[in-house]
CSV table of C-alpha atoms in Angstrom, one decimal:
chain,number,residue,atom,x,y,z
A,1,UNK,CA,-80.3,143.4,74.8
A,2,UNK,CA,-79.4,140.6,75.7
A,3,UNK,CA,-81.7,137.7,77.4
A,4,UNK,CA,-80.2,137.7,80.9
A,5,UNK,CA,-77.8,140.8,81.9
A,6,UNK,CA,-76.0,140.9,85.4
A,7,UNK,CA,-74.1,143.9,87.4
A,8,UNK,CA,-70.8,143.6,85.2
A,9,UNK,CA,-68.4,143.4,88.6
A,10,UNK,CA,-65.9,142.8,90.2
A,11,UNK,CA,-67.2,143.6,93.1
A,12,UNK,CA,-64.5,144.5,95.7
A,13,UNK,CA,-65.5,144.8,99.2
A,14,UNK,CA,-63.9,144.3,102.9
A,15,UNK,CA,-64.9,141.1,105.2
A,16,UNK,CA,-68.7,141.5,107.4
A,17,UNK,CA,-69.9,144.1,104.9
A,18,UNK,CA,-73.8,143.7,102.6
A,19,UNK,CA,-73.4,143.7,98.6
A,20,UNK,CA,-75.7,143.4,96.1
A,21,UNK,CA,-76.2,142.2,93.0
A,22,UNK,CA,-78.5,142.5,90.3
A,23,UNK,CA,-79.7,140.6,87.3
A,24,UNK,CA,-82.3,141.4,84.4
A,25,UNK,CA,-83.9,139.3,82.2
A,26,UNK,CA,-85.7,140.2,79.0
A,27,UNK,CA,-88.6,138.0,78.7
A,28,UNK,CA,-91.1,139.2,80.7
A,29,UNK,CA,-92.9,135.1,80.4
A,30,UNK,CA,-89.9,134.1,82.1
A,31,UNK,CA,-90.8,131.6,85.2
A,32,UNK,CA,-88.0,130.2,87.2
A,33,UNK,CA,-85.0,132.1,88.4
A,34,UNK,CA,-81.4,130.9,90.2
A,35,UNK,CA,-78.5,131.9,91.2
A,36,UNK,CA,-75.4,129.8,90.8
A,37,UNK,CA,-72.2,130.5,92.5
A,38,UNK,CA,-68.4,129.3,90.6
A,39,UNK,CA,-65.8,128.9,92.1
A,40,UNK,CA,-62.5,129.9,90.0
A,41,UNK,CA,-61.9,127.3,87.7
A,42,UNK,CA,-64.7,124.9,89.2
A,43,UNK,CA,-67.5,124.1,88.3
A,44,UNK,CA,-70.7,126.0,89.1
A,45,UNK,CA,-73.5,124.9,92.0
A,46,UNK,CA,-76.6,126.1,92.6
A,47,UNK,CA,-77.2,128.4,95.3
A,48,UNK,CA,-80.9,129.0,95.7
A,49,UNK,CA,-83.8,129.3,93.5
A,50,UNK,CA,-85.7,132.6,93.1
A,51,UNK,CA,-89.4,132.3,94.5
A,52,UNK,CA,-91.8,134.9,93.9
A,53,UNK,CA,-92.4,135.7,97.1
A,54,UNK,CA,-88.7,135.9,97.8
A,55,UNK,CA,-86.4,133.9,99.9
A,56,UNK,CA,-83.6,133.7,102.4
A,57,UNK,CA,-81.1,131.5,103.4
A,58,UNK,CA,-78.8,132.3,106.0
A,59,UNK,CA,-76.7,135.3,105.3
A,60,UNK,CA,-78.6,135.3,101.2
A,61,UNK,CA,-81.1,136.7,100.4
A,62,UNK,CA,-82.8,136.6,96.6
A,63,UNK,CA,-85.6,138.7,95.3
A,64,UNK,CA,-87.6,139.0,92.5
A,65,UNK,CA,-89.3,141.4,91.4
A,66,UNK,CA,-91.2,140.7,88.1
A,67,UNK,CA,-92.3,144.2,87.0
A,68,UNK,CA,-89.1,145.9,86.1
A,69,UNK,CA,-87.7,142.1,85.5
A,70,UNK,CA,-85.2,141.8,87.3
A,71,UNK,CA,-84.4,139.3,90.6
A,72,UNK,CA,-81.1,140.5,93.5
A,73,UNK,CA,-78.5,138.7,95.4
A,74,UNK,CA,-78.2,140.0,98.9
A,75,UNK,CA,-75.4,138.6,100.7
A,76,UNK,CA,-74.7,139.9,104.5
A,77,UNK,CA,-71.7,139.6,106.9
A,78,UNK,CA,-69.7,138.5,103.8
A,79,UNK,CA,-66.8,135.7,104.3
A,80,UNK,CA,-63.7,135.3,103.0
A,81,UNK,CA,-65.7,132.3,101.5
A,82,UNK,CA,-68.0,134.1,99.5
A,83,UNK,CA,-64.9,135.3,97.1
A,84,UNK,CA,-66.8,134.1,94.0
A,85,UNK,CA,-68.3,134.5,90.8
A,86,UNK,CA,-72.4,135.2,90.9
A,87,UNK,CA,-74.1,133.2,88.3
A,88,UNK,CA,-77.8,134.6,86.9
A,89,UNK,CA,-80.3,131.5,85.8
A,90,UNK,CA,-83.4,131.7,83.7
A,91,UNK,CA,-85.3,130.0,82.8
A,92,UNK,CA,-86.7,130.3,79.0
A,93,UNK,CA,-90.4,130.5,78.0
A,94,UNK,CA,-92.0,127.0,76.2
A,95,UNK,CA,-90.8,128.0,72.8
A,96,UNK,CA,-87.3,128.7,73.4
A,97,UNK,CA,-87.7,124.9,74.4
A,98,UNK,CA,-87.4,125.9,78.6
A,99,UNK,CA,-84.0,126.2,78.2
A,100,UNK,CA,-82.0,127.8,81.0
A,101,UNK,CA,-80.5,130.8,80.2
A,102,UNK,CA,-77.3,132.1,82.3
A,103,UNK,CA,-75.9,135.7,82.8
A,104,UNK,CA,-72.5,136.0,82.9
A,105,UNK,CA,-71.6,136.6,85.9
A,106,UNK,CA,-70.7,138.9,88.5
A,107,UNK,CA,-67.5,138.1,90.6
A,108,UNK,CA,-67.1,138.9,94.1
A,109,UNK,CA,-63.6,139.0,95.8
A,110,UNK,CA,-64.1,139.4,99.9
A,111,UNK,CA,-61.0,141.0,102.3
A,112,UNK,CA,-59.6,141.3,104.9
B,1,UNK,CA,-72.5,109.4,96.2
B,2,UNK,CA,-73.8,110.6,93.3
B,3,UNK,CA,-72.9,112.9,90.8
B,4,UNK,CA,-71.9,113.4,87.4
B,5,UNK,CA,-68.5,112.4,85.9
B,6,UNK,CA,-66.4,114.1,83.5
B,7,UNK,CA,-63.5,112.7,81.7
B,8,UNK,CA,-60.6,113.9,80.6
B,9,UNK,CA,-60.0,116.8,83.4
B,10,UNK,CA,-57.4,118.4,80.9
B,11,UNK,CA,-57.1,117.6,77.4
B,12,UNK,CA,-54.4,118.7,74.4
B,13,UNK,CA,-55.5,118.8,70.6
B,14,UNK,CA,-53.7,119.6,67.6
B,15,UNK,CA,-55.9,121.0,65.1
B,16,UNK,CA,-57.9,118.5,62.7
B,17,UNK,CA,-58.5,116.4,65.5
B,18,UNK,CA,-61.6,115.3,66.5
B,19,UNK,CA,-61.9,114.4,70.5
B,20,UNK,CA,-65.0,113.1,72.6
B,21,UNK,CA,-65.8,114.4,76.4
B,22,UNK,CA,-67.4,111.9,78.6
B,23,UNK,CA,-69.2,112.6,81.0
B,24,UNK,CA,-71.8,109.6,83.1
B,25,UNK,CA,-74.2,110.5,85.7
B,26,UNK,CA,-75.6,108.1,88.2
B,27,UNK,CA,-78.0,110.9,89.5
B,28,UNK,CA,-81.0,108.9,87.6
B,29,UNK,CA,-81.6,111.9,85.8
B,30,UNK,CA,-83.8,112.2,82.4
B,31,UNK,CA,-82.2,115.8,81.1
B,32,UNK,CA,-78.9,115.9,80.4
B,33,UNK,CA,-77.0,119.3,78.9
B,34,UNK,CA,-73.3,120.1,77.2
B,35,UNK,CA,-72.0,124.1,78.0
B,36,UNK,CA,-69.3,125.8,76.6
B,37,UNK,CA,-67.8,128.7,79.0
B,38,UNK,CA,-65.3,131.0,77.6
B,39,UNK,CA,-63.3,133.1,79.7
B,40,UNK,CA,-65.2,136.4,81.8
B,41,UNK,CA,-68.6,134.6,79.8
B,42,UNK,CA,-71.5,132.8,80.9
B,43,UNK,CA,-72.4,129.1,80.1
B,44,UNK,CA,-73.6,128.6,76.1
B,45,UNK,CA,-75.6,125.6,75.2
B,46,UNK,CA,-74.3,123.7,73.0
B,47,UNK,CA,-76.1,120.2,72.9
B,48,UNK,CA,-79.0,118.9,75.1
B,49,UNK,CA,-81.3,115.7,76.3
B,50,UNK,CA,-84.2,115.6,77.4
B,51,UNK,CA,-84.8,111.1,77.1
B,52,UNK,CA,-83.1,108.1,75.9
B,53,UNK,CA,-82.2,108.7,71.8
B,54,UNK,CA,-82.8,112.3,71.7
B,55,UNK,CA,-81.3,115.6,71.6
B,56,UNK,CA,-81.6,119.0,70.3
B,57,UNK,CA,-79.0,121.7,69.3
B,58,UNK,CA,-78.8,124.5,71.3
B,59,UNK,CA,-77.2,127.8,71.0
B,60,UNK,CA,-73.9,127.0,69.4
B,61,UNK,CA,-74.1,123.7,68.1
B,62,UNK,CA,-72.1,123.9,65.1
B,63,UNK,CA,-68.5,121.9,65.0
B,64,UNK,CA,-69.9,120.0,68.1
B,65,UNK,CA,-71.9,116.0,67.8
B,66,UNK,CA,-73.6,114.3,70.7
B,67,UNK,CA,-75.0,111.0,71.5
B,68,UNK,CA,-77.5,109.8,74.0
B,69,UNK,CA,-77.3,105.5,74.0
B,70,UNK,CA,-78.2,105.5,77.6
B,71,UNK,CA,-79.6,107.0,80.1
B,72,UNK,CA,-76.0,107.8,82.1
B,73,UNK,CA,-74.1,108.9,79.4
B,74,UNK,CA,-73.6,111.5,77.5
B,75,UNK,CA,-70.6,111.8,74.9
B,76,UNK,CA,-69.5,115.3,72.9
B,77,UNK,CA,-67.4,115.1,69.9
B,78,UNK,CA,-65.7,118.5,69.6
B,79,UNK,CA,-65.2,117.8,65.3
B,80,UNK,CA,-62.0,119.5,63.6
B,81,UNK,CA,-64.9,121.7,62.4
B,82,UNK,CA,-65.4,123.9,65.1
B,83,UNK,CA,-62.9,126.8,64.9
B,84,UNK,CA,-62.0,127.8,68.4
B,85,UNK,CA,-62.8,124.4,70.8
B,86,UNK,CA,-60.4,126.3,73.7
B,87,UNK,CA,-62.7,126.3,76.0
B,88,UNK,CA,-64.5,124.8,79.3
B,89,UNK,CA,-66.7,122.0,78.5
B,90,UNK,CA,-69.0,121.4,81.3
B,91,UNK,CA,-71.5,118.7,81.0
B,92,UNK,CA,-74.9,118.7,83.2
B,93,UNK,CA,-78.0,116.8,84.0
B,94,UNK,CA,-81.6,117.7,86.0
B,95,UNK,CA,-84.3,115.7,86.9
B,96,UNK,CA,-86.5,116.3,84.1
B,97,UNK,CA,-87.2,118.2,80.9
B,98,UNK,CA,-87.0,122.2,80.7
B,99,UNK,CA,-90.4,122.0,79.7
B,100,UNK,CA,-91.7,121.7,83.5
B,101,UNK,CA,-91.4,124.7,85.6
B,102,UNK,CA,-91.4,123.2,88.7
B,103,UNK,CA,-88.6,124.5,90.4
B,104,UNK,CA,-86.4,120.9,91.4
B,105,UNK,CA,-86.8,119.9,87.9
B,106,UNK,CA,-84.6,122.2,86.3
B,107,UNK,CA,-81.9,122.0,89.3
B,108,UNK,CA,-78.8,121.9,87.4
B,109,UNK,CA,-76.1,119.5,88.6
B,110,UNK,CA,-72.9,119.7,87.1
B,111,UNK,CA,-69.8,117.6,86.4
B,112,UNK,CA,-66.3,119.1,87.5
B,113,UNK,CA,-65.6,120.2,83.5
B,114,UNK,CA,-62.9,119.2,81.2
B,115,UNK,CA,-60.2,122.0,79.7
B,116,UNK,CA,-60.2,121.6,76.1
B,117,UNK,CA,-57.1,123.2,74.9
B,118,UNK,CA,-56.0,123.5,70.9
B,119,UNK,CA,-52.3,123.8,70.1
């Protein structure tokens, strides 16, 4: 089982749609979680950190479910500019050097 | 403005040659990282450094070497021993070491990447 696994995608949605991505992680002791956005042939950029209580930033909502070991990202009212690959990132536990582990990414394409 | 500068952006190499990718940051970050990304895959950690004059192997260090002589600089050498070097290489930095669980300390800032092609 991969340490961090994301919905395979691609997701093709019309403008204005609501779309949700899931990401599962294998180590129950993982402490920190993030969503990054990566545009085609560009570097990843932080979209949002994921807090235990869940958090929202405009049209984006991140949730953490520790019992089931997954995090989710919800995008409401999708825009054309949301088209990108979304990377789930989980911080490893101490004996992994606390390293950040990346999922393979979920591609989103928003169509007019 | 603070940030991370990677160079060159594109690089072509013949088989058997070593190449060095530059990474410079002016964010005053302690930790720096090198990742490799292949098409359709996530980022894989090559090397990381939490402090000057110290660095550790990541998951795929074979065929690569690094140095951290200055806080601002973390160059990566792709040696001829690396069997499949064609990839997108990303340098990143963060405020603190990976040991802390503080969110802010673990947020990565990436450079624009270097795309290496072996001919």
